[in-house]
XYZ file of C-alpha atoms in Angstrom:
607
model
C 167.678 118.298 127.938
C 168.488 115.131 126.011
C 167.576 112.987 129.005
C 164.310 114.881 129.458
C 163.334 114.378 125.796
C 164.294 110.719 125.917
C 162.232 110.016 129.027
C 159.239 112.173 128.017
C 159.308 111.790 124.239
C 155.626 110.843 123.826
C 154.145 113.618 126.029
C 156.407 116.204 124.360
C 155.312 114.934 120.939
C 151.662 115.242 121.927
C 152.272 118.763 123.236
C 153.969 119.629 119.949
C 150.872 118.520 118.039
C 148.627 120.678 120.247
C 150.934 123.646 119.662
C 150.689 123.148 115.900
C 146.883 122.893 116.026
C 146.469 125.975 118.240
C 148.673 127.983 115.886
C 146.020 127.662 113.166
C 148.211 125.500 110.920
C 146.107 123.203 108.670
C 145.333 119.990 110.538
C 146.568 117.556 107.881
C 149.940 119.302 107.580
C 150.211 119.795 111.353
C 149.864 116.049 111.870
C 152.402 115.202 109.180
C 154.864 117.870 110.319
C 154.689 116.680 113.933
C 155.216 113.059 112.930
C 158.155 113.791 110.616
C 159.920 116.292 112.878
C 159.681 114.117 115.977
C 160.600 111.054 113.938
C 163.880 112.664 112.836
C 164.417 113.956 116.368
C 163.993 110.417 117.701
C 166.575 109.165 115.222
C 169.057 111.769 116.464
C 168.364 110.752 120.075
C 168.882 107.093 119.203
C 165.287 106.115 119.984
C 164.490 104.995 116.431
C 166.524 103.267 113.726
C 167.459 105.244 110.632
C 165.063 103.077 108.624
C 161.978 104.289 110.558
C 160.217 105.888 107.585
C 161.129 103.284 104.970
C 157.663 101.693 105.100
C 155.834 105.052 105.111
C 155.379 105.258 101.295
C 153.794 101.805 101.325
C 151.490 102.885 104.144
C 150.389 105.981 102.192
C 149.911 103.878 99.060
C 147.754 101.517 101.122
C 145.532 104.437 102.125
C 145.005 105.356 98.494
C 144.037 101.736 97.745
C 141.473 101.595 100.581
C 138.199 100.618 98.910
C 136.164 101.573 101.961
C 137.049 105.257 101.575
C 135.635 105.218 98.038
C 132.196 105.293 99.640
C 132.830 108.889 100.785
C 132.856 110.548 97.317
C 129.973 108.356 96.134
C 127.648 109.195 99.031
C 128.723 112.850 98.898
C 127.929 113.021 95.182
C 124.546 111.377 95.799
C 123.692 113.897 98.503
C 124.785 116.968 96.576
C 122.870 115.927 93.445
C 119.674 115.347 95.433
C 120.025 118.543 97.465
C 120.874 120.801 94.503
C 118.096 119.341 92.367
C 115.476 120.840 94.692
C 114.574 117.743 96.701
C 114.902 119.552 100.032
C 112.515 122.324 98.977
C 109.903 119.870 97.715
C 110.161 117.695 100.815
C 109.830 120.603 103.241
C 106.865 122.063 101.394
C 105.043 118.731 101.093
C 105.688 117.350 104.580
C 104.887 120.777 106.005
C 101.472 120.623 104.325
C 100.852 117.165 105.803
C 101.620 118.089 109.425
C 101.024 121.836 109.260
C 97.369 121.805 110.407
C 98.357 120.520 113.879
C 100.324 122.385 116.561
C 104.023 121.807 116.136
C 103.413 120.380 112.674
C 106.038 122.535 110.974
C 108.675 121.504 113.542
C 107.709 117.840 113.069
C 108.059 118.308 109.307
C 111.528 119.828 109.744
C 112.655 116.883 111.899
C 111.315 114.256 109.482
C 112.772 116.023 106.456
C 116.051 116.439 108.349
C 116.133 112.671 108.887
C 115.442 112.075 105.186
C 118.093 114.562 104.119
C 120.512 112.918 106.552
C 119.944 109.561 104.887
C 120.391 111.035 101.403
C 122.718 114.026 101.517
C 124.766 112.955 104.549
C 126.127 116.511 104.764
C 125.208 118.751 107.699
C 125.831 122.024 105.864
C 123.436 121.137 103.031
C 120.652 120.094 105.404
C 120.907 123.093 107.754
C 121.228 125.682 105.003
C 118.330 124.219 102.989
C 115.973 124.084 105.964
C 117.154 127.479 107.205
C 116.366 129.131 103.879
C 112.988 127.435 103.415
C 111.496 126.588 106.808
C 112.746 129.344 109.105
C 110.907 132.216 107.311
C 107.674 130.158 107.320
C 108.000 129.295 111.012
C 108.669 132.937 111.902
C 105.800 134.079 109.667
C 103.232 132.067 111.606
C 104.514 132.879 115.087
C 106.821 130.036 116.114
C 108.969 130.555 119.190
C 112.412 131.522 117.878
C 114.473 129.226 120.076
C 112.265 126.251 119.142
C 112.451 127.121 115.434
C 116.220 127.634 115.293
C 116.981 124.673 117.583
C 114.818 122.307 115.538
C 116.529 123.289 112.289
C 120.114 123.042 113.575
C 119.525 119.788 115.475
C 117.724 118.127 112.570
C 120.657 118.939 110.313
C 123.075 117.117 112.622
C 121.179 113.844 112.138
C 123.424 113.344 109.099
C 126.154 112.255 111.551
C 124.306 109.227 112.932
C 121.781 108.069 110.315
C 123.252 105.667 107.717
C 124.742 106.151 105.202
C 126.720 108.642 107.307
C 130.221 109.775 106.340
C 131.129 109.810 110.048
C 130.255 106.122 110.358
C 132.396 105.303 107.317
C 135.406 107.116 108.798
C 134.886 105.579 112.248
C 134.601 102.087 110.771
C 137.858 102.618 108.899
C 139.677 103.937 111.977
C 138.321 101.168 114.229
C 139.061 98.428 111.703
C 135.461 97.266 111.507
C 132.974 96.680 108.700
C 131.060 99.718 107.472
C 127.993 97.520 106.995
C 128.142 96.444 110.646
C 128.575 100.062 111.720
C 125.511 101.051 109.677
C 123.455 98.204 111.132
C 124.513 99.080 114.672
C 123.743 102.791 114.292
C 120.322 102.455 112.663
C 118.173 101.836 115.760
C 119.888 104.449 118.010
C 119.552 107.013 115.214
C 115.839 106.270 114.852
C 115.420 106.565 118.619
C 117.093 109.973 118.493
C 114.637 111.107 115.814
C 111.853 109.816 118.052
C 113.267 111.803 120.995
C 113.223 114.989 118.889
C 109.597 114.351 117.893
C 108.595 113.604 121.488
C 110.163 116.900 122.566
C 108.121 118.837 119.983
C 104.941 117.033 121.080
C 105.692 117.952 124.696
C 106.194 121.599 123.715
C 102.908 121.550 121.754
C 101.086 120.244 124.848
C 102.779 122.432 127.466
C 103.362 125.619 125.437
C 100.903 125.516 122.491
C 101.423 129.195 121.703
C 105.092 128.469 120.872
C 104.247 126.103 117.982
C 100.992 127.271 116.300
C 99.404 125.378 113.389
C 99.325 126.612 109.816
C 96.272 128.812 109.144
C 93.769 127.516 106.542
C 94.906 130.035 103.924
C 98.453 128.577 104.023
C 97.308 125.069 103.023
C 97.851 124.876 99.288
C 96.856 121.263 98.469
C 93.197 121.353 99.492
C 90.490 119.755 97.349
C 87.879 121.624 95.301
C 85.274 120.859 97.975
C 87.498 122.395 100.640
C 88.669 119.152 102.218
C 92.321 118.772 103.166
C 92.867 115.388 101.500
C 94.306 113.774 104.627
C 91.702 110.981 104.613
C 92.793 109.813 101.166
C 96.440 109.975 102.273
C 95.651 107.930 105.369
C 93.927 105.200 103.318
C 96.898 105.012 100.936
C 99.329 104.759 103.835
C 97.173 102.051 105.431
C 97.242 99.958 102.237
C 101.007 100.417 101.952
C 101.461 99.527 105.633
C 99.478 96.294 105.169
C 101.697 95.386 102.205
C 104.812 96.092 104.275
C 103.472 94.026 107.180
C 102.688 91.122 104.859
C 106.250 91.232 103.526
C 107.658 91.299 107.067
C 105.775 88.092 107.890
C 107.323 86.315 104.899
C 110.726 88.025 104.804
C 112.677 85.147 106.330
C 111.195 82.608 103.929
C 111.891 84.843 100.917
C 115.479 85.498 101.951
C 116.120 81.823 102.633
C 114.794 80.940 99.179
C 116.810 83.658 97.405
C 120.085 83.520 99.303
C 120.116 80.081 100.909
C 120.477 81.713 104.316
C 119.696 79.647 107.386
C 118.073 81.142 110.455
C 116.135 84.368 110.972
C 117.083 87.657 109.292
C 118.364 90.654 111.273
C 115.618 92.948 112.502
C 116.967 96.080 110.771
C 117.058 94.256 107.426
C 113.455 93.154 107.823
C 112.341 96.701 108.675
C 114.162 98.267 105.721
C 112.823 95.780 103.181
C 109.294 96.048 104.565
C 109.332 99.841 104.263
C 110.778 99.537 100.747
C 107.936 97.210 99.694
C 105.373 99.557 101.271
C 106.919 102.470 99.381
C 106.774 100.594 96.067
C 103.109 99.747 96.641
C 102.197 103.362 97.447
C 104.105 104.684 94.434
C 102.561 102.103 92.104
C 99.019 102.879 93.233
C 99.611 106.628 92.845
C 101.025 106.196 89.336
C 98.024 104.071 88.298
C 95.600 106.630 89.759
C 97.381 109.522 88.036
C 97.812 107.893 84.609
C 94.303 106.406 84.499
C 92.802 109.583 86.018
C 90.742 107.562 88.462
C 90.453 110.421 90.939
C 90.661 108.086 93.912
C 93.538 109.952 95.566
C 93.586 113.559 96.738
C 96.083 116.149 95.515
C 97.874 115.928 98.850
C 98.160 112.124 98.684
C 99.579 112.209 95.150
C 101.965 115.032 96.026
C 103.269 113.222 99.107
C 103.757 110.007 97.159
C 105.593 111.502 94.189
C 107.843 113.700 96.343
C 108.492 111.460 99.334
C 108.590 107.919 97.951
C 111.424 108.113 95.339
C 114.123 109.226 97.823
C 112.764 106.707 100.352
C 113.085 103.890 97.814
C 116.612 105.013 96.969
C 117.585 105.052 100.650
C 116.110 101.660 101.395
C 117.546 100.014 98.300
C 121.026 101.324 99.094
C 120.897 100.324 102.763
C 119.003 97.108 102.019
C 121.614 95.802 99.581
C 124.365 96.663 102.076
C 122.617 94.954 105.008
C 121.751 91.931 102.867
C 125.376 91.587 101.797
C 124.591 91.988 98.100
C 126.712 95.152 97.899
C 129.597 96.655 99.808
C 129.153 100.216 101.149
C 131.272 101.435 98.229
C 129.035 99.651 95.719
C 125.958 100.881 97.573
C 127.274 104.437 97.377
C 127.882 104.084 93.635
C 124.347 102.761 93.196
C 123.005 105.670 95.245
C 124.916 108.203 93.129
C 123.509 106.702 89.921
C 120.020 106.685 91.438
C 120.375 110.352 92.414
C 121.364 111.236 88.846
C 118.342 109.350 87.497
C 116.000 111.088 89.962
C 117.405 114.519 89.101
C 117.056 113.793 85.380
C 113.473 112.573 85.876
C 112.667 115.861 87.610
C 114.307 117.725 84.685
C 116.737 119.416 87.048
C 119.966 117.727 85.994
C 122.294 120.050 84.110
C 125.966 120.124 83.242
C 126.522 122.963 85.709
C 124.880 121.002 88.527
C 126.910 117.880 87.716
C 130.154 119.861 87.563
C 129.438 121.564 90.892
C 128.561 118.245 92.566
C 131.708 116.552 91.263
C 133.888 119.461 92.406
C 132.435 119.436 95.923
C 132.687 115.648 96.219
C 136.315 115.801 95.058
C 137.197 118.558 97.522
C 135.689 116.688 100.455
C 137.414 113.434 99.462
C 140.792 115.159 99.143
C 140.240 116.850 102.500
C 139.568 113.501 104.183
C 142.489 111.744 102.497
C 144.988 114.475 103.393
C 143.952 114.342 107.050
C 144.168 110.548 106.966
C 147.665 110.647 105.446
C 148.765 113.228 108.013
C 147.372 111.152 110.887
C 149.155 108.085 109.487
C 152.495 109.908 109.512
C 151.847 111.066 113.079
C 150.801 107.610 114.301
C 153.849 106.087 112.567
C 156.178 107.964 114.916
C 153.782 107.903 117.878
C 153.474 104.107 117.844
C 157.207 103.650 117.200
C 157.777 105.508 120.484
C 155.267 103.165 122.208
C 152.757 105.998 122.434
C 149.883 103.520 122.490
C 151.291 102.040 125.689
C 151.560 105.535 127.168
C 147.905 106.155 126.317
C 146.905 102.845 127.917
C 148.716 103.818 131.113
C 146.787 107.097 131.186
C 143.591 105.098 131.716
C 144.996 102.575 134.210
C 143.955 104.620 137.228
C 140.459 105.500 136.007
C 137.762 104.204 138.383
C 134.889 102.159 137.073
C 136.728 100.001 134.539
C 135.166 100.013 131.075
C 132.258 102.232 132.185
C 134.645 104.797 133.647
C 136.652 104.715 130.422
C 133.524 105.304 128.300
C 132.399 108.208 130.479
C 135.824 109.842 130.321
C 136.162 109.352 126.560
C 132.714 110.804 125.887
C 133.471 113.784 128.089
C 136.752 114.279 126.213
C 135.090 114.021 122.792
C 132.288 116.366 123.885
C 134.809 119.030 124.971
C 136.990 118.597 121.887
C 133.883 118.924 119.716
C 133.487 122.495 120.918
C 136.745 123.446 119.209
C 137.654 121.060 116.373
C 135.871 119.298 113.518
C 134.603 115.717 113.763
C 137.010 114.558 111.018
C 139.938 115.810 113.074
C 138.621 114.057 116.185
C 138.138 110.832 114.221
C 141.650 110.840 112.750
C 143.569 112.127 115.785
C 141.776 110.874 118.895
C 140.077 107.638 117.816
C 143.287 105.781 116.766
C 144.685 106.507 120.244
C 141.582 105.300 122.079
C 140.576 102.278 119.968
C 143.392 99.943 121.189
C 142.569 100.786 124.816
C 138.856 100.104 124.237
C 139.580 96.787 122.534
C 141.949 95.747 125.342
C 139.166 96.438 127.859
C 136.849 94.120 125.944
C 134.596 96.901 124.616
C 132.833 96.028 121.356
C 134.275 98.459 118.802
C 131.033 98.715 116.813
C 129.237 99.763 119.990
C 132.128 102.115 120.800
C 131.954 103.668 117.327
C 128.187 104.255 117.486
C 128.543 105.904 120.912
C 131.192 108.241 119.515
C 129.095 109.001 116.415
C 126.150 109.999 118.619
C 128.486 112.144 120.719
C 130.091 113.777 117.669
C 126.676 115.144 116.715
C 126.945 117.542 119.628
C 130.104 119.062 118.103
C 127.870 120.785 115.533
C 125.679 122.373 118.200
C 128.071 123.291 121.023
C 129.444 126.840 121.255
C 131.773 128.455 120.421
C 132.439 126.591 117.153
C 129.219 124.691 116.478
C 129.192 124.532 112.692
C 125.421 123.974 112.429
C 124.940 127.200 114.382
C 127.204 129.028 111.941
C 125.394 127.559 108.931
C 122.025 128.778 110.209
C 123.491 132.151 111.173
C 124.687 132.579 107.578
C 121.154 132.271 106.139
C 118.970 133.656 108.970
C 117.771 137.272 108.723
C 120.283 139.685 110.265
C 117.942 142.686 109.995
C 114.223 143.271 110.399
C 112.265 142.562 107.214
C 108.732 142.737 105.858
C 107.140 139.367 105.178
C 105.902 139.110 101.586
C 102.834 137.019 102.442
C 101.444 138.602 105.591
C 102.945 142.086 105.174
C 103.995 142.061 108.842
C 107.341 143.308 110.067
C 109.478 140.342 111.221
C 112.310 141.054 113.699
C 115.799 139.793 112.886
C 117.073 136.464 114.251
C 119.829 137.051 116.797
C 122.877 134.839 117.367
C 121.846 134.421 121.006
C 118.500 132.945 119.908
C 120.283 130.429 117.670
C 122.666 129.395 120.442
C 119.865 129.180 123.008
C 117.764 127.017 120.703
C 120.440 124.316 120.561
C 120.565 123.695 124.330
C 117.511 121.414 124.595
C 118.656 119.307 121.651
C 122.195 118.985 123.023
C 120.635 117.589 126.199
C 118.560 115.131 124.130
C 121.673 113.989 122.250
C 123.604 113.450 125.492
C 120.667 111.484 126.913
C 120.777 109.240 123.853
C 124.530 108.722 124.338
C 123.801 107.623 127.913
C 121.001 105.312 126.704
C 123.297 103.620 124.157
C 125.968 103.158 126.851
C 123.418 101.734 129.282
C 121.800 99.420 126.693
C 124.502 98.086 124.344
C 121.976 95.660 122.861
C 120.509 98.583 120.895
C 123.679 98.344 118.797
C 125.080 94.850 119.195
C 121.796 92.983 118.668
C 121.664 94.278 115.086
C 125.234 93.306 114.207
C 126.181 89.841 112.949
C 127.512 87.660 115.729
C 131.137 86.596 115.585
C 132.016 82.913 115.286
C 133.533 81.787 118.571
C 136.315 79.242 118.113
C 137.166 76.703 120.800
C 140.977 76.711 120.931
C 141.077 73.303 122.645
C 138.930 71.757 119.892
C 141.161 73.261 117.210
C 144.341 71.925 118.840
C 142.742 68.495 119.283
C 141.824 68.427 115.599
C 145.345 69.421 114.586
C 146.798 66.642 116.749
C 144.433 64.201 115.101
C 145.489 65.403 111.667
C 149.133 64.862 112.595
C 148.412 61.311 113.741
C 146.337 60.609 110.642
C 149.076 61.859 108.321
C 151.590 59.619 110.127
C 149.437 56.507 109.655
C 147.963 57.818 106.351
C 145.039 55.408 106.377
C 143.535 56.939 103.209
C 146.585 56.546 101.002
C 145.546 54.556 97.956
C 149.043 53.096 97.629
C 148.920 51.513 101.136
C 146.145 48.925 101.020
C 147.247 47.348 104.279
C 146.503 50.524 106.174
C 142.984 50.501 104.773
C 142.365 47.182 106.486
C 143.779 48.542 109.733
C 141.494 51.481 109.406
C 138.554 49.163 108.953
C 139.501 47.403 112.183
C 139.276 50.710 114.033
C 142.981 51.420 114.560
C 143.142 54.339 112.122
C 139.877 56.060 112.963
C 139.867 59.531 114.518
C 137.439 60.508 117.213
C 135.882 63.958 117.304
C 135.400 66.171 120.305
C 132.047 64.531 120.988
C 133.446 60.986 120.957
C 131.961 60.036 117.588
C 133.979 58.810 114.659
C 135.155 61.721 112.516
C 135.173 61.365 108.769
C 138.404 62.545 107.103
C 137.916 65.981 105.516
C 139.069 65.663 101.942
C 139.485 67.772 98.874
C 138.700 66.609 95.366
C 142.012 64.824 95.081
C 141.457 62.818 98.250
C 143.914 64.882 100.316
C 143.192 66.169 103.791
C 141.995 69.767 103.836
C 143.281 71.472 107.029
C 140.962 74.460 106.546
C 137.882 72.252 106.579
C 139.289 70.452 109.576
C 139.601 73.765 111.433
C 136.066 74.707 110.433
C 134.763 71.397 111.784
C 136.642 71.930 115.030
C 135.206 75.436 115.335
C 131.667 74.177 114.747
C 132.074 71.412 117.316
C 133.479 73.953 119.750
C 130.229 75.935 119.433
C 128.043 72.919 120.197
């Protein structure tokens, strides 16, 4: 038995963790208990020294000092404040009025509002429950197909996993050891493409099955003008003016950023897009405020309503993400700014109360404690797992996979997809990702790209039976019994669980297609992330050798005038990698600065 445990310690430890998890024991404590129990067992077997856990308190203390994780309570607080202050209701009502007159308009509104809620609340439960309470009764009232209605609501809520500032991206960046800002920049374009895929699906349904997604009837349009017009023309003109302002900014963005920040070279594409939309939003809001205050009557009720409801959260989103992408703020600082902005917006809408603030703080604290406990538990587990060379065991598991890096990515995504049917994304991130990240890095896979792929895949965990949380959230607010609609007076049948589950299938397929697209086209992620500086090792070593020779001759020593003359004759000069004479890098005191020398070598290695 002792020999068996010694030779199969890592697999037995992994099996012990699975046993703990299947028993229903809390995940954080299951991880810690497995790590501690197998750590002490390894000491008894002579596999580990008695001092194995001496550094564990410092490791836990390091987790508590992790500034990156501070972004989680800030973004959670921002989302809860905005959601509880009635933003979701106003957005759904307003955007529904904009797109309602066309077939599929309500579903389009749900998807767009879901994307906005994802970028503000960042919490799936809040988005699904809000849209389920508000949009589902309206969609059922006017004859929407039930699978389309339920699927649109649940899938739109899961966008909070991929659209920055996503909590999943923060956790993945921390586990992969990469910058949260880079993870946000990498995920932005794939997330927008996923939103576009949802919209394209609704358009296809409206064309092929128009009876499934009927338009709003005229009597349901509440922002019409006195003359009976809808007000869409005025809204279109306002959007056109704002779009021109955004386009003008985009043409001059590089010059403005170079003047403000001293940056050389072109700006990243995602930064340019975000700032352009922010400028367009400011222009639209300013024009609407002037029209409203001066009572000019140039804008319709619908145009003013859309501007005052839609633009403030858009500006908040783009300012938060823009400062992060520009490097003016860390994700933690951006989250703090977003939380303050959410409080200001709630106060401006006269919906900020002590009860709301207390509830938001309690929920943000609970979620943060939940994440930290799982992270501490996973740290204890990985402490013992890595001490037993578990990472090497995991690497060997993938040695025989066909297809190299592509085969590895396919297998990992299949594994994550299956695990997502049974466990939460936080548990996957803290248990599975630390085991897979070293293997991915050893295979030369870009970890930002790897993280975005996993984030897109983790969205499916909220939609896949039997434990799709988005399905449960909608089930909790959807009608369980037949009811009489208050507006039309018609009898509306109850929403069944089978209809909710069936509605998610098409959107799961769309999400998996997007995972495949991101795998096939890594440039969708990597092109938006800052390029790493490649260092030429040979150039660095050559520069170090030159520094050693220069220090031996010391031609710049003020006390040795004779060496100065030798230097002037050419004996003490150092040649760079390109054959030209290299000037001695010096600090203020005239001494050689090795750091600058290394930087010069790195730059010459790039040329």
